[in-house]
XYZ file of C-alpha atoms in Angstrom:
269
model
C 24.948 5.344 -23.916
C 22.613 8.320 -23.687
C 23.966 11.713 -24.618
C 23.872 14.533 -22.057
C 21.101 16.180 -24.071
C 19.062 12.980 -23.987
C 19.504 12.617 -20.235
C 18.477 16.243 -19.680
C 15.383 15.682 -21.822
C 14.365 12.590 -19.810
C 14.886 14.421 -16.487
C 12.871 17.438 -17.687
C 10.100 15.134 -18.890
C 9.950 13.383 -15.509
C 9.786 16.727 -13.669
C 7.000 17.885 -15.995
C 4.979 14.688 -15.436
C 5.456 14.979 -11.659
C 4.331 18.611 -11.689
C 1.340 17.750 -13.867
C 0.339 14.882 -11.559
C 0.624 17.114 -8.482
C -1.423 19.840 -10.129
C -4.088 17.334 -11.186
C -4.242 15.891 -7.676
C -4.663 19.369 -6.185
C -7.319 20.251 -8.765
C -9.325 17.228 -7.633
C -9.573 18.496 -4.080
C -10.006 22.066 -5.351
C -13.397 21.301 -6.924
C -16.609 21.553 -4.906
C -18.307 18.166 -4.695
C -21.767 19.715 -4.974
C -21.654 22.479 -7.577
C -18.215 21.818 -9.169
C -16.994 25.325 -8.346
C -13.194 25.592 -8.537
C -11.736 27.132 -5.412
C -8.434 28.713 -4.490
C -5.829 27.006 -2.261
C -6.822 29.119 0.760
C -10.586 28.532 0.409
C -12.381 26.728 3.254
C -15.916 26.723 1.802
C -17.331 26.904 -1.709
C -17.929 30.529 -2.705
C -20.963 29.477 -4.712
C -22.881 27.059 -2.441
C -21.002 27.351 0.899
C -20.233 23.625 0.925
C -17.167 22.788 3.113
C -14.169 22.098 0.877
C -11.830 20.317 3.299
C -13.637 19.699 6.576
C -12.262 17.513 9.358
C -14.952 15.009 10.342
C -13.307 14.471 13.725
C -13.513 18.020 15.113
C -15.539 19.608 12.261
C -12.886 22.277 11.624
C -13.048 23.943 8.193
C -9.549 23.637 6.753
C -7.958 25.281 3.743
C -8.172 23.370 0.470
C -4.394 22.831 0.393
C -4.198 21.404 3.944
C -3.231 17.737 4.384
C -3.766 17.665 8.152
C -6.389 19.363 10.303
C -5.219 22.689 11.723
C -6.926 21.924 15.050
C -6.586 18.192 15.782
C -3.919 17.174 13.207
C -6.011 14.329 11.786
C -5.121 13.382 8.168
C -7.606 14.922 5.754
C -7.240 12.685 2.682
C -9.543 10.046 4.182
C -11.883 12.784 5.422
C -12.288 14.121 1.893
C -13.282 10.676 0.635
C -15.761 10.124 3.474
C -17.275 13.585 3.088
C -18.086 12.781 -0.548
C -20.460 10.029 0.672
C -23.984 10.880 1.796
C -23.976 11.362 5.624
C -26.950 9.010 6.106
C -25.181 6.254 4.145
C -21.979 6.934 6.069
C -23.814 6.599 9.386
C -25.784 3.515 8.373
C -22.707 1.645 7.148
C -20.511 3.055 9.942
C -17.843 3.947 7.415
C -14.527 4.847 8.989
C -15.760 3.872 12.455
C -14.068 0.492 12.837
C -11.343 0.102 15.446
C -8.767 -0.531 12.725
C -9.773 2.499 10.647
C -9.735 4.809 13.671
C -6.364 3.485 14.843
C -4.777 3.908 11.400
C -5.989 7.516 11.189
C -4.572 8.207 14.634
C -1.259 6.592 13.642
C -0.956 9.019 10.711
C -1.826 11.914 13.012
C 0.822 10.925 15.566
C 3.499 10.410 12.897
C 2.736 13.896 11.590
C 2.936 15.410 15.093
C 6.265 13.677 15.747
C 7.755 15.727 12.914
C 5.950 19.005 13.564
C 6.033 19.100 17.382
C 9.313 17.501 18.539
C 8.984 19.009 22.030
C 6.253 16.473 22.805
C 7.872 13.564 20.959
C 7.896 11.327 24.055
C 4.111 11.517 24.421
C 3.474 11.012 20.701
C 5.831 8.040 20.445
C 4.235 6.360 23.463
C 0.754 6.857 21.989
C 2.020 5.595 18.622
C 3.241 2.374 20.217
C -0.105 1.898 21.962
C -2.009 2.345 18.690
C 0.087 -0.360 16.995
C -0.515 -2.589 20.011
C -4.242 -1.978 19.543
C -4.201 -3.349 15.978
C -1.740 -6.191 16.738
C 1.030 -4.856 14.486
C 3.754 -6.475 16.603
C 6.814 -5.855 14.417
C 6.117 -2.129 14.117
C 5.138 -1.908 17.778
C 8.433 -3.528 18.815
C 10.441 -1.075 16.700
C 8.637 1.890 18.275
C 9.170 0.668 21.847
C 12.877 -0.005 21.243
C 13.207 3.457 19.693
C 11.413 4.944 22.705
C 13.778 3.223 25.164
C 16.769 4.516 23.197
C 15.573 8.112 22.840
C 14.040 8.636 26.279
C 16.239 6.786 28.816
C 15.087 9.067 31.652
C 11.373 8.633 30.953
C 9.093 7.628 33.820
C 7.540 5.114 31.420
C 10.767 3.143 30.878
C 9.732 0.119 32.969
C 6.254 0.019 31.466
C 7.616 0.267 27.933
C 10.121 -2.537 28.599
C 7.223 -4.841 29.488
C 5.324 -3.781 26.355
C 8.415 -4.288 24.196
C 9.060 -7.724 25.686
C 5.499 -8.805 24.903
C 5.457 -7.459 21.351
C 8.804 -9.133 20.591
C 7.468 -12.424 21.957
C 4.349 -12.236 19.785
C 6.391 -11.208 16.756
C 8.616 -14.259 17.286
C 5.582 -16.544 16.892
C 5.246 -15.414 13.280
C 8.941 -16.061 12.647
C 8.644 -19.508 14.220
C 5.572 -20.393 12.143
C 7.522 -19.461 8.996
C 10.402 -21.743 9.954
C 12.705 -18.789 10.704
C 13.817 -20.238 14.024
C 17.083 -18.290 14.333
C 15.186 -15.002 13.943
C 12.663 -16.161 16.544
C 15.556 -16.891 18.941
C 16.967 -13.406 18.328
C 13.628 -11.743 19.108
C 13.001 -13.894 22.175
C 16.481 -13.235 23.573
C 15.736 -9.515 23.365
C 12.316 -10.096 24.918
C 13.837 -11.897 27.913
C 16.571 -9.263 28.243
C 13.977 -6.494 28.513
C 11.776 -8.413 30.932
C 13.430 -11.391 32.682
C 10.067 -12.187 34.319
C 8.432 -12.965 30.975
C 7.993 -16.711 31.542
C 6.231 -17.323 28.241
C 9.124 -15.722 26.357
C 11.587 -17.977 28.225
C 9.520 -21.059 27.397
C 9.387 -20.204 23.703
C 13.068 -19.315 23.677
C 13.820 -22.893 24.727
C 11.489 -24.271 22.040
C 12.893 -22.022 19.315
C 16.504 -22.700 20.324
C 15.937 -26.431 19.993
C 14.387 -25.950 16.548
C 17.151 -23.548 15.461
C 19.843 -26.164 16.167
C 18.392 -28.190 13.281
C 18.465 -25.173 10.990
C 15.823 -22.865 9.597
C 13.138 -24.419 7.428
C 11.897 -21.500 5.367
C 10.008 -22.866 2.379
C 10.518 -20.744 -0.701
C 7.801 -20.925 -3.333
C 9.437 -21.520 -6.751
C 8.702 -18.955 -9.445
C 6.113 -20.029 -11.993
C 7.652 -20.665 -15.398
C 5.998 -19.149 -18.441
C 4.584 -21.820 -20.760
C 4.213 -20.995 -24.450
C 0.799 -22.131 -25.691
C 0.401 -22.505 -29.481
C -2.358 -20.428 -31.023
C -5.503 -22.454 -31.598
C -9.224 -22.209 -31.130
C -9.460 -24.222 -27.954
C -6.677 -24.636 -25.438
C -6.661 -27.735 -23.288
C -5.395 -26.975 -19.818
C -3.919 -29.975 -18.009
C -5.342 -30.686 -14.578
C -3.229 -29.088 -11.847
C -1.611 -31.534 -9.466
C -1.815 -30.880 -5.756
C 1.497 -29.954 -4.218
C 2.002 -31.371 -0.755
C 4.127 -29.222 1.529
C 6.919 -31.055 3.336
C 6.088 -32.191 6.824
C 7.210 -29.954 9.630
C 8.719 -31.825 12.536
C 6.961 -31.265 15.826
C 9.139 -29.511 18.358
C 9.024 -30.903 21.841
C 8.491 -28.410 24.624
C 11.179 -28.488 27.308
C 10.351 -29.651 30.803
C 11.644 -26.447 32.393
C 12.408 -22.946 31.269
C 15.873 -23.143 32.856
C 17.227 -25.275 30.026
C 17.419 -22.295 27.722
C 20.225 -22.412 25.250
C 21.030 -19.030 23.809
C 24.398 -19.926 22.381
C 25.158 -18.048 19.174
C 22.610 -15.252 19.651
C 23.816 -11.959 18.178
C 23.148 -8.449 19.505
């Protein structure tokens, strides 16, 4: 058992390390990349060479050194600081930060920030957030956002549209669960998909397939942990040839003739 004095010492040490790490992190962004001048938290340009210290590359706004998001467009600045440290010609030639994925992820951070700082426009931000996740095929996160939207904004004019989006994202998410042998989870997601949009024929078809597979039980294959093998010290170590491990066969699941034969018995909500 630690004494109270020992516990206090450990806590104080952790606080000191955290403060030191934070200070070091701030000092990194506080130094001019060109002339190494050390600026103050409220500086926007280097006092020595006029180099921008924390410029948004989206709208070109000069932000304070201590800002994490752009004061004008709310884009996250951490990535901007990294990109701005690379020569502009190299950045342009390699199209750094211009991919669809990179742009979407930056916008996701921006929208998450705005959701907390501007709650009056939360409906708009949450809708845009769902669309960005749809853009990068992040179906599980997209589904969670749409369901949250439907719960928080029941009077929204976008309710019907969002229900269709949610139904589709749940259906696509269920494919991953099915491929992993988690049939009962796939059934759960597909039931919700059909509930939100009864006209989703593909969701109904896969609900029948997944229900049939779920009746035989889930088939999640867990990879056993590798056991540590003690090797005696010697000059040369002979490593035995690794044997191929054949995964157990997965039974093919027959597709039903019609979507009407959907068995949803045992689904939980």
